[in-house]
CSV table of C-alpha atoms in Angstrom, one decimal:
chain,number,residue,atom,x,y,z
A,1,MET,CA,-12.4,14.4,17.6
A,2,PHE,CA,-15.5,12.3,18.0
A,3,ARG,CA,-14.9,8.8,19.2
A,4,PRO,CA,-18.0,6.8,19.1
A,5,THR,CA,-18.6,3.8,21.6
A,6,PHE,CA,-19.1,0.4,20.2
A,7,GLY,CA,-22.7,-0.5,19.8
A,8,GLY,CA,-23.9,3.2,20.1
A,9,SER,CA,-25.4,5.4,17.5
A,10,GLY,CA,-23.0,6.4,14.7
A,11,PHE,CA,-20.3,3.6,15.4
A,12,ASP,CA,-21.0,1.9,12.0
A,13,VAL,CA,-21.2,5.4,10.2
A,14,PHE,CA,-17.8,6.4,11.8
A,15,LEU,CA,-16.1,3.4,10.4
A,16,ALA,CA,-16.8,4.5,6.9
A,17,SER,CA,-15.9,8.1,7.6
A,18,PRO,CA,-12.8,10.3,6.9
A,19,GLU,CA,-12.6,10.8,10.8
A,20,PHE,CA,-11.9,7.2,11.2
A,21,GLN,CA,-9.2,7.3,8.5
A,22,ALA,CA,-7.7,10.1,10.4
A,23,ASP,CA,-7.9,8.3,14.0
A,24,PRO,CA,-8.8,4.7,13.7
A,25,TYR,CA,-7.1,3.1,16.7
A,26,ASP,CA,-9.7,3.5,19.4
A,27,ALA,CA,-12.3,2.1,17.3
A,28,LEU,CA,-10.2,-0.8,16.1
A,29,ARG,CA,-9.4,-1.7,19.8
A,30,GLN,CA,-13.2,-1.5,20.6
A,31,LEU,CA,-13.6,-3.9,17.5
A,32,ARG,CA,-11.0,-6.2,18.7
A,33,GLU,CA,-12.4,-6.4,22.3
A,34,ASN,CA,-16.1,-6.7,21.5
A,35,ASP,CA,-16.7,-8.0,18.0
A,36,PRO,CA,-13.5,-8.9,16.3
A,37,VAL,CA,-15.5,-10.2,13.0
A,38,TYR,CA,-17.9,-7.4,12.7
A,39,TRP,CA,-20.4,-6.7,9.7
A,40,CYS,CA,-20.4,-3.0,8.9
A,41,GLU,CA,-23.4,-2.2,6.7
A,42,PRO,CA,-22.0,1.5,5.4
A,43,ILE,CA,-18.9,-0.4,4.2
A,44,GLY,CA,-20.9,-3.5,3.0
A,45,ALA,CA,-18.3,-5.9,4.3
A,46,TRP,CA,-16.9,-7.8,7.4
A,47,ILE,CA,-14.2,-5.9,9.4
A,48,VAL,CA,-11.6,-8.3,10.8
A,49,THR,CA,-9.3,-6.9,13.5
A,50,ARG,CA,-7.6,-9.6,15.4
A,51,PHE,CA,-4.3,-10.8,14.4
A,52,ASP,CA,-5.1,-14.6,14.3
A,53,ASP,CA,-8.2,-14.1,12.3
A,54,CYS,CA,-6.4,-11.9,9.8
A,55,MET,CA,-3.8,-14.5,9.3
A,56,ARG,CA,-6.6,-17.1,8.5
A,57,THR,CA,-7.9,-14.8,5.8
A,58,TYR,CA,-4.5,-14.5,4.1
A,59,LEU,CA,-3.6,-18.2,4.4
A,60,GLU,CA,-6.9,-20.1,3.6
A,61,VAL,CA,-6.9,-19.2,-0.1
A,62,ASP,CA,-9.5,-21.8,-0.8
A,63,ALA,CA,-12.2,-19.7,0.9
A,64,TYR,CA,-10.6,-16.1,0.9
A,65,SER,CA,-10.1,-15.2,-2.5
A,66,ASN,CA,-8.2,-12.4,-4.3
A,67,GLU,CA,-9.8,-13.2,-7.7
A,68,GLY,CA,-12.8,-11.1,-8.2
A,69,ARG,CA,-12.2,-9.3,-4.7
A,70,LEU,CA,-13.5,-5.9,-6.1
A,71,ALA,CA,-16.6,-7.8,-7.5
A,72,GLY,CA,-18.7,-6.0,-4.9
A,73,THR,CA,-17.6,-2.7,-6.0
A,74,LEU,CA,-20.2,-2.2,-8.6
A,75,LYS,CA,-23.2,-4.2,-7.3
A,76,HIS,CA,-24.6,-1.2,-5.3
A,77,LEU,CA,-24.9,0.7,-8.3
A,78,PRO,CA,-28.0,1.0,-10.7
A,79,ALA,CA,-27.5,-1.0,-14.1
A,80,GLU,CA,-27.3,2.1,-16.1
A,81,GLU,CA,-24.5,3.4,-14.0
A,82,GLN,CA,-22.7,0.1,-14.2
A,83,GLU,CA,-22.9,0.2,-18.1
A,84,GLN,CA,-20.8,3.5,-17.7
A,85,LEU,CA,-17.9,1.4,-16.2
A,86,ALA,CA,-17.1,-1.1,-19.0
A,87,ASP,CA,-13.4,-0.3,-19.2
A,88,PHE,CA,-13.0,-0.4,-15.3
A,89,THR,CA,-14.8,-3.9,-15.2
A,90,ARG,CA,-12.4,-5.2,-18.1
A,91,PHE,CA,-9.3,-3.9,-16.1
A,92,TYR,CA,-10.3,-5.7,-12.8
A,93,ARG,CA,-11.5,-8.9,-14.5
A,94,ALA,CA,-8.0,-9.4,-15.8
A,95,LYS,CA,-5.7,-11.9,-14.1
A,96,GLY,CA,-3.7,-9.3,-12.6
A,97,LEU,CA,-1.1,-10.0,-9.8
A,98,ILE,CA,-3.2,-9.0,-6.8
A,99,HIS,CA,-6.4,-9.9,-8.5
A,100,SER,CA,-6.0,-13.7,-9.0
A,101,ASP,CA,-5.5,-16.8,-7.2
A,102,PRO,CA,-3.2,-19.8,-8.0
A,103,PRO,CA,-2.5,-21.0,-10.6
A,104,ASP,CA,-2.7,-17.5,-12.3
A,105,HIS,CA,-1.2,-15.8,-9.4
A,106,THR,CA,1.7,-18.1,-9.3
A,107,ARG,CA,2.5,-17.6,-12.9
A,108,LEU,CA,2.2,-13.9,-12.8
A,109,ARG,CA,4.3,-13.5,-9.5
A,110,ARG,CA,7.1,-15.8,-11.0
A,111,LEU,CA,7.1,-13.6,-14.2
A,112,ILE,CA,7.1,-10.3,-12.5
A,113,THR,CA,9.9,-11.5,-9.9
A,114,LYS,CA,12.1,-12.7,-12.7
A,115,ALA,CA,11.4,-9.5,-14.7
A,116,GLY,CA,12.7,-7.1,-11.9
A,117,PHE,CA,11.9,-8.0,-8.3
A,118,SER,CA,14.1,-10.8,-7.5
A,119,ALA,CA,16.2,-10.2,-4.2
A,120,SER,CA,19.5,-9.6,-6.0
A,121,GLN,CA,17.8,-7.1,-8.6
A,122,VAL,CA,16.4,-5.2,-5.7
A,123,GLU,CA,19.7,-5.1,-3.7
A,124,ALA,CA,21.4,-4.0,-6.9
A,125,LEU,CA,19.3,-0.8,-6.7
A,126,ARG,CA,20.9,0.2,-3.5
A,127,PRO,CA,23.6,2.5,-4.8
A,128,LYS,CA,21.1,4.3,-7.2
A,129,VAL,CA,18.8,4.8,-4.2
A,130,GLU,CA,21.8,6.2,-2.1
A,131,VAL,CA,22.4,8.6,-5.0
A,132,ILE,CA,18.9,9.7,-5.3
A,133,VAL,CA,18.5,10.3,-1.5
A,134,ASP,CA,21.8,12.3,-1.4
A,135,GLU,CA,20.5,14.6,-4.2
A,136,LEU,CA,17.0,15.1,-2.6
A,137,LEU,CA,18.5,15.9,1.0
A,138,ALA,CA,21.2,18.2,-0.7
A,139,GLU,CA,18.3,20.3,-2.4
A,140,THR,CA,16.7,20.9,1.0
A,141,ALA,CA,20.0,21.4,3.0
A,142,ALA,CA,20.1,25.2,2.5
A,143,ARG,CA,16.6,25.7,3.4
A,144,GLY,CA,16.9,24.4,6.9
A,145,SER,CA,13.6,22.8,6.5
A,146,MET,CA,11.5,20.5,4.3
A,147,ASN,CA,8.1,19.1,3.7
A,148,VAL,CA,9.2,15.3,3.9
A,149,ILE,CA,6.4,14.1,1.8
A,150,ASP,CA,6.8,16.3,-1.2
A,151,ASP,CA,10.4,17.0,-0.9
A,152,LEU,CA,11.5,13.2,-0.2
A,153,ALA,CA,9.1,10.5,0.7
A,154,ALA,CA,6.8,10.8,-2.4
A,155,VAL,CA,9.7,11.8,-4.8
A,156,LEU,CA,12.0,8.9,-4.0
A,157,PRO,CA,9.9,5.9,-4.8
A,158,MET,CA,8.5,7.3,-7.9
A,159,THR,CA,12.0,8.2,-9.2
A,160,VAL,CA,13.1,4.6,-8.3
A,161,LEU,CA,10.1,3.1,-9.9
A,162,CYS,CA,10.8,4.9,-13.1
A,163,ASP,CA,14.4,3.6,-13.1
A,164,LEU,CA,13.1,0.2,-12.3
A,165,LEU,CA,10.6,0.5,-15.3
A,166,GLY,CA,13.1,2.0,-17.7
A,167,VAL,CA,11.3,5.1,-18.4
A,168,PRO,CA,12.2,9.0,-17.8
A,169,HIS,CA,11.9,10.4,-14.4
A,170,ALA,CA,9.4,12.9,-15.8
A,171,ASP,CA,6.9,10.1,-16.2
A,172,GLY,CA,6.6,10.1,-12.6
A,173,ASN,CA,4.6,13.2,-12.8
A,174,PHE,CA,2.0,11.3,-14.8
A,175,PHE,CA,2.2,8.0,-12.7
A,176,ARG,CA,1.5,9.5,-9.3
A,177,PRO,CA,-1.9,11.1,-9.9
A,178,LEU,CA,-2.9,8.1,-12.2
A,179,ALA,CA,-2.1,5.8,-9.1
A,180,ASP,CA,-4.0,7.9,-6.8
A,181,ARG,CA,-7.1,7.6,-9.1
A,182,LEU,CA,-6.7,3.7,-9.2
A,183,LEU,CA,-6.5,3.7,-5.4
A,184,GLY,CA,-9.1,6.3,-4.5
A,185,PHE,CA,-12.2,3.9,-4.6
A,186,GLN,CA,-10.5,1.1,-3.0
A,187,GLY,CA,-11.1,0.0,0.7
A,188,ARG,CA,-15.0,0.7,0.4
A,189,ASN,CA,-17.3,-1.9,-0.9
A,190,LYS,CA,-19.7,0.8,-1.8
A,191,PRO,CA,-17.7,3.4,-3.5
A,192,SER,CA,-19.2,6.5,-5.3
A,193,LEU,CA,-19.7,6.6,-9.0
A,194,ASP,CA,-17.4,9.5,-9.2
A,195,SER,CA,-14.5,7.7,-7.7
A,196,LEU,CA,-15.1,4.7,-10.0
A,197,LEU,CA,-15.3,7.0,-13.1
A,198,ALA,CA,-11.9,8.5,-11.9
A,199,ALA,CA,-10.3,5.2,-11.7
A,200,GLN,CA,-11.8,4.4,-15.1
A,201,GLN,CA,-10.2,7.4,-16.6
A,202,GLY,CA,-6.8,6.4,-14.9
A,203,ILE,CA,-7.1,3.0,-16.7
A,204,ARG,CA,-7.9,4.5,-20.1
A,205,ASP,CA,-4.9,7.0,-19.5
A,206,LEU,CA,-2.6,4.0,-18.6
A,207,ARG,CA,-3.7,2.1,-21.9
A,208,VAL,CA,-2.8,5.2,-24.1
A,209,TYR,CA,0.7,5.4,-22.2
A,210,LEU,CA,1.3,1.7,-22.7
A,211,ASP,CA,0.1,1.9,-26.4
A,212,ALA,CA,2.9,4.5,-26.9
A,213,ALA,CA,5.6,2.3,-25.4
A,214,PRO,CA,6.9,0.3,-28.4
A,215,ALA,CA,7.6,3.5,-30.1
A,216,ARG,CA,9.5,4.7,-27.1
A,217,PHE,CA,11.5,1.4,-26.9
A,218,ALA,CA,12.4,2.0,-30.6
A,219,ASP,CA,13.6,5.7,-30.3
A,220,GLY,CA,15.4,5.0,-27.0
A,221,THR,CA,13.2,7.0,-24.7
A,222,ASN,CA,12.4,3.7,-22.8
A,223,ASP,CA,15.0,1.1,-21.9
A,224,PRO,CA,13.6,-2.2,-23.4
A,225,ASP,CA,16.0,-4.0,-21.1
A,226,ALA,CA,14.4,-2.9,-17.8
A,227,LEU,CA,11.1,-4.0,-16.3
A,228,LEU,CA,8.6,-2.6,-18.7
A,229,GLY,CA,10.5,-3.9,-21.6
A,230,ARG,CA,10.6,-7.2,-20.1
A,231,LEU,CA,6.8,-7.2,-19.4
A,232,PHE,CA,6.2,-6.3,-23.1
A,233,ALA,CA,8.6,-9.1,-24.2
A,234,ALA,CA,6.7,-11.6,-22.0
A,235,ARG,CA,3.6,-10.9,-24.4
A,236,ASP,CA,5.5,-12.9,-27.0
A,237,ASP,CA,6.6,-15.8,-24.7
A,238,ALA,CA,5.8,-19.1,-26.7
A,239,ASP,CA,5.1,-21.1,-23.7
A,240,ASP,CA,3.5,-18.7,-21.4
A,241,PRO,CA,2.6,-15.2,-22.8
A,242,LEU,CA,1.4,-12.4,-20.8
A,243,GLY,CA,-2.0,-11.2,-22.0
A,244,GLU,CA,-2.7,-7.6,-23.0
A,245,ASP,CA,-5.1,-7.0,-20.1
A,246,GLU,CA,-2.7,-8.7,-17.8
A,247,LEU,CA,0.1,-6.5,-18.9
A,248,VAL,CA,-2.1,-3.2,-18.3
A,249,ASN,CA,-3.3,-4.7,-14.8
A,250,THR,CA,0.1,-5.6,-13.8
A,251,VAL,CA,1.7,-2.0,-14.7
A,252,GLY,CA,-1.4,-0.4,-12.8
A,253,THR,CA,-0.7,-2.5,-9.8
A,254,LEU,CA,3.2,-1.7,-10.0
A,255,LEU,CA,2.4,2.1,-10.0
A,256,ILE,CA,0.3,1.8,-6.8
A,257,ALA,CA,2.5,-0.6,-4.9
A,258,GLY,CA,5.7,1.0,-6.3
A,259,HIS,CA,5.3,4.2,-4.4
A,260,GLU,CA,2.4,4.3,-1.8
A,261,THR,CA,3.9,1.9,0.8
A,262,THR,CA,7.4,3.5,0.6
A,263,THR,CA,5.9,7.0,0.9
A,264,SER,CA,3.8,6.0,3.9
A,265,LEU,CA,6.7,4.1,5.6
A,266,ILE,CA,9.1,7.3,5.3
A,267,GLY,CA,6.4,9.6,6.2
A,268,ASN,CA,4.6,7.8,9.0
A,269,GLY,CA,7.9,6.3,10.3
A,270,LEU,CA,9.6,9.7,10.6
A,271,TYR,CA,6.6,11.3,12.2
A,272,THR,CA,6.4,8.5,14.8
A,273,LEU,CA,10.1,8.8,15.6
A,274,LEU,CA,9.9,12.6,16.1
A,275,ARG,CA,6.9,12.3,18.2
A,276,HIS,CA,8.6,9.7,20.2
A,277,ARG,CA,11.6,11.8,20.8
A,278,ASP,CA,13.4,9.5,22.9
A,279,GLN,CA,13.2,6.7,20.1
A,280,TRP,CA,14.6,9.2,17.6
A,281,GLU,CA,17.6,10.0,19.9
A,282,LEU,CA,18.1,6.3,20.6
A,283,LEU,CA,18.4,5.5,16.9
A,284,CYS,CA,20.6,8.2,16.2
A,285,SER,CA,23.0,7.0,19.0
A,286,ASN,CA,22.7,3.5,17.9
A,287,PRO,CA,22.2,3.1,14.0
A,288,ALA,CA,22.5,-0.7,14.4
A,289,LEU,CA,18.8,-0.6,15.6
A,290,LEU,CA,17.5,0.6,12.2
A,291,PRO,CA,16.4,-2.7,10.8
A,292,GLN,CA,14.4,-3.5,14.0
A,293,ALA,CA,13.2,0.1,14.2
A,294,THR,CA,12.1,-0.1,10.6
A,295,GLU,CA,9.9,-3.0,11.4
A,296,GLU,CA,8.4,-1.3,14.4
A,297,MET,CA,7.5,1.6,12.3
A,298,LEU,CA,5.8,-0.8,10.0
A,299,ARG,CA,3.9,-2.4,12.7
A,300,TYR,CA,2.9,0.6,14.6
A,301,GLU,CA,1.7,2.9,11.7
A,302,SER,CA,1.1,0.3,9.0
A,303,PRO,CA,1.2,2.0,5.5
A,304,LEU,CA,-1.5,-0.4,4.4
A,305,THR,CA,-4.6,-0.3,6.4
A,306,ARG,CA,-6.9,-3.0,4.9
A,307,GLN,CA,-7.2,-5.4,2.2
A,308,PRO,CA,-10.3,-7.2,0.8
A,309,ARG,CA,-11.0,-10.8,0.2
A,310,LEU,CA,-14.0,-12.1,-1.6
A,311,MET,CA,-15.6,-15.3,0.0
A,312,LYS,CA,-15.6,-18.4,-2.4
A,313,ALA,CA,-17.2,-20.6,0.0
A,314,ASP,CA,-19.0,-20.3,3.3
A,315,ALA,CA,-16.6,-20.2,6.4
A,316,GLU,CA,-16.7,-19.7,10.1
A,317,LEU,CA,-14.4,-17.0,11.3
A,318,GLY,CA,-14.4,-15.6,15.0
A,319,GLY,CA,-17.6,-17.3,15.7
A,320,LYS,CA,-19.2,-15.8,12.7
A,321,THR,CA,-20.6,-17.5,9.4
A,322,ILE,CA,-19.4,-15.6,6.5
A,323,ARG,CA,-21.2,-16.6,3.3
A,324,ALA,CA,-19.8,-17.1,-0.2
A,325,GLY,CA,-19.9,-13.9,-2.2
A,326,GLU,CA,-19.5,-11.6,0.8
A,327,THR,CA,-16.5,-9.3,1.3
A,328,VAL,CA,-14.0,-9.4,4.1
A,329,PHE,CA,-11.5,-6.7,5.0
A,330,HIS,CA,-8.7,-7.8,7.1
A,331,MET,CA,-7.5,-4.7,9.0
A,332,MET,CA,-3.7,-4.8,9.3
A,333,ASN,CA,-3.7,-1.6,11.3
A,334,GLY,CA,-6.0,-3.4,13.8
A,335,ALA,CA,-4.2,-6.7,13.8
A,336,ASN,CA,-0.7,-5.0,14.3
A,337,ARG,CA,-1.9,-3.7,17.6
A,338,ASP,CA,-3.6,-6.9,18.9
A,339,PRO,CA,-2.3,-7.4,22.5
A,340,GLU,CA,-3.0,-11.1,22.1
A,341,HIS,CA,0.1,-11.1,19.5
A,342,PHE,CA,2.3,-8.1,20.7
A,343,ALA,CA,3.1,-7.2,24.2
A,344,ASN,CA,2.3,-3.5,25.0
A,345,PRO,CA,1.1,-2.9,21.3
A,346,GLU,CA,0.1,0.8,21.9
A,347,THR,CA,3.8,1.6,22.9
A,348,PHE,CA,6.2,2.4,20.1
A,349,ASP,CA,9.5,0.8,21.0
A,350,ILE,CA,12.3,0.2,18.5
A,351,THR,CA,14.3,-1.9,21.1
A,352,VAL,CA,11.7,-4.6,21.4
A,353,PRO,CA,11.9,-7.4,18.7
A,354,ARG,CA,8.2,-7.8,17.7
A,355,GLY,CA,8.4,-10.8,15.4
A,356,LYS,CA,5.9,-11.3,12.5
A,357,HIS,CA,3.5,-8.3,11.6
A,358,LEU,CA,1.0,-7.8,8.8
A,359,ALA,CA,2.0,-4.6,7.3
A,360,PHE,CA,2.9,-6.2,4.0
A,361,GLY,CA,0.4,-9.0,4.3
A,362,GLN,CA,1.3,-12.7,4.6
A,363,GLY,CA,0.9,-15.8,2.6
A,364,ILE,CA,1.1,-16.1,-1.2
A,365,HIS,CA,0.1,-12.5,-1.6
A,366,PHE,CA,2.8,-11.1,0.6
A,367,CYS,CA,3.7,-7.7,-1.0
A,368,LEU,CA,6.0,-8.3,-3.9
A,369,GLY,CA,7.5,-4.8,-3.4
A,370,ALA,CA,8.3,-5.2,0.4
A,371,PRO,CA,12.1,-5.7,0.0
A,372,LEU,CA,12.3,-2.6,-2.2
A,373,ALA,CA,10.2,-0.5,0.3
A,374,ARG,CA,12.4,-1.6,3.1
A,375,LEU,CA,15.5,-0.8,1.2
A,376,GLU,CA,14.3,2.5,0.3
A,377,GLY,CA,13.2,3.3,3.8
A,378,SER,CA,16.4,2.1,5.4
A,379,VAL,CA,18.5,4.5,3.1
A,380,VAL,CA,16.4,7.3,3.9
A,381,PHE,CA,16.5,6.8,7.6
A,382,ALA,CA,20.3,5.9,7.7
A,383,ALA,CA,20.8,9.3,5.9
A,384,LEU,CA,18.5,11.3,8.2
A,385,ILE,CA,20.1,10.1,11.4
A,386,GLU,CA,23.4,10.5,10.3
A,387,ARG,CA,23.1,14.1,8.7
A,388,MET,CA,20.0,15.5,10.6
A,389,PRO,CA,20.1,14.2,14.1
A,390,HIS,CA,18.5,17.5,15.4
A,391,LEU,CA,15.5,17.1,13.2
A,392,GLN,CA,12.4,18.6,14.8
A,393,LEU,CA,8.7,18.6,13.8
A,394,ALA,CA,7.7,22.0,12.5
A,395,GLU,CA,4.1,21.5,13.3
A,396,PRO,CA,2.4,19.8,16.1
A,397,ALA,CA,-0.1,17.7,14.3
A,398,PRO,CA,0.0,17.1,10.6
A,399,ASN,CA,-3.1,16.0,8.7
A,400,TRP,CA,-3.6,12.4,7.6
A,401,VAL,CA,-5.0,11.8,4.1
A,402,THR,CA,-8.6,10.6,4.5
A,403,ASP,CA,-9.8,9.9,0.9
A,404,LYS,CA,-7.8,6.7,0.3
A,405,PRO,CA,-9.0,4.0,2.9
A,406,THR,CA,-6.7,1.3,2.1
A,407,VAL,CA,-3.5,3.3,3.1
A,408,ARG,CA,-2.5,5.4,6.1
A,409,THR,CA,-0.4,8.3,5.0
A,410,LEU,CA,0.2,12.0,5.6
A,411,ASP,CA,-0.8,14.9,3.5
A,412,ALA,CA,2.4,16.8,4.5
A,413,LEU,CA,5.1,16.6,7.1
A,414,HIS,CA,6.9,19.8,8.0
A,415,VAL,CA,10.2,19.4,9.7
A,416,ALA,CA,13.2,21.8,10.6
A,417,PHE,CA,16.8,21.1,11.0
């Protein structure tokens, strides 16, 4: 694979390419070493790759804003094309959980946590997650092989999400492609019109789905006491009602966050373990290492690769002046291999306590679904090391998905046992 040299012809183009998505780490290393706060013209944003600089973009919320963080998404388009995206604009102008700053963000996070994401509510899902994992692994046992992504990693979180929302499991077949459309344009500050129109169609489909929800509560198809029912009930809260657009934005965010990070954690983590066979065998012989191993998987192959912030004010970062209105991408997969923060960061080692990483972000926007992703991942890996210790990769080099820049995830992962 072509790996351009920093400062050479094609480096900027590479950063915006599918090839970078498939193999980012050498370019991220070069950026950390040579220009850790780097303006990339093809992306239309600053690229931040060092751990400490990324932490500043998380914690200094007065300058680095989530509200309007996708504002730059349309500005490169001609006016007549922007006019085609009215529903898209309405959706992302709503005060959604990841598209707002305090006090709106504080209110929404408190509401959603209470509705279904408190620590006790998440832990209460463990027996149900264990049953689902048992059923999924039983379906593959007779074959002696499986595609980990399609048979397990993508199915589990979507099934759990449906249970959490209180909707039929079959709705997951609608949710997953919808979430992919909502995610496809993100991570680029100059996305194509086609990707934006696809996201807009996903938004319209989601509105139609939610418009039908009250009738489904009434006829028993949906559980009114589960998360979706509680969100609908919050619209009628006398003191702090959830707005219609806030509801749609919140559910859209849950569809993305509720499955993508867990799918990637399971797929990326298992691939990394099996590629480092000594680590897999060590984990099989010492399951007590699983919590630490999970954190090392998250650090080494972060499911989320980048997140944007919109500058509310001029700020200095890494010796550069970043102007109000510009976009900053903090690269979690770059920060999580920063040698100034992690010893031997290019080495995958489940025996080394690494401390804080950025796989789920930090600060007030720390991923609300992180405890659920960790729970699902821990149940899967515990089951695999117990039942399939002789698991082997059935292909030398699986393909990384390259059309979703904000996530690092495998297209497929074939294993034999």
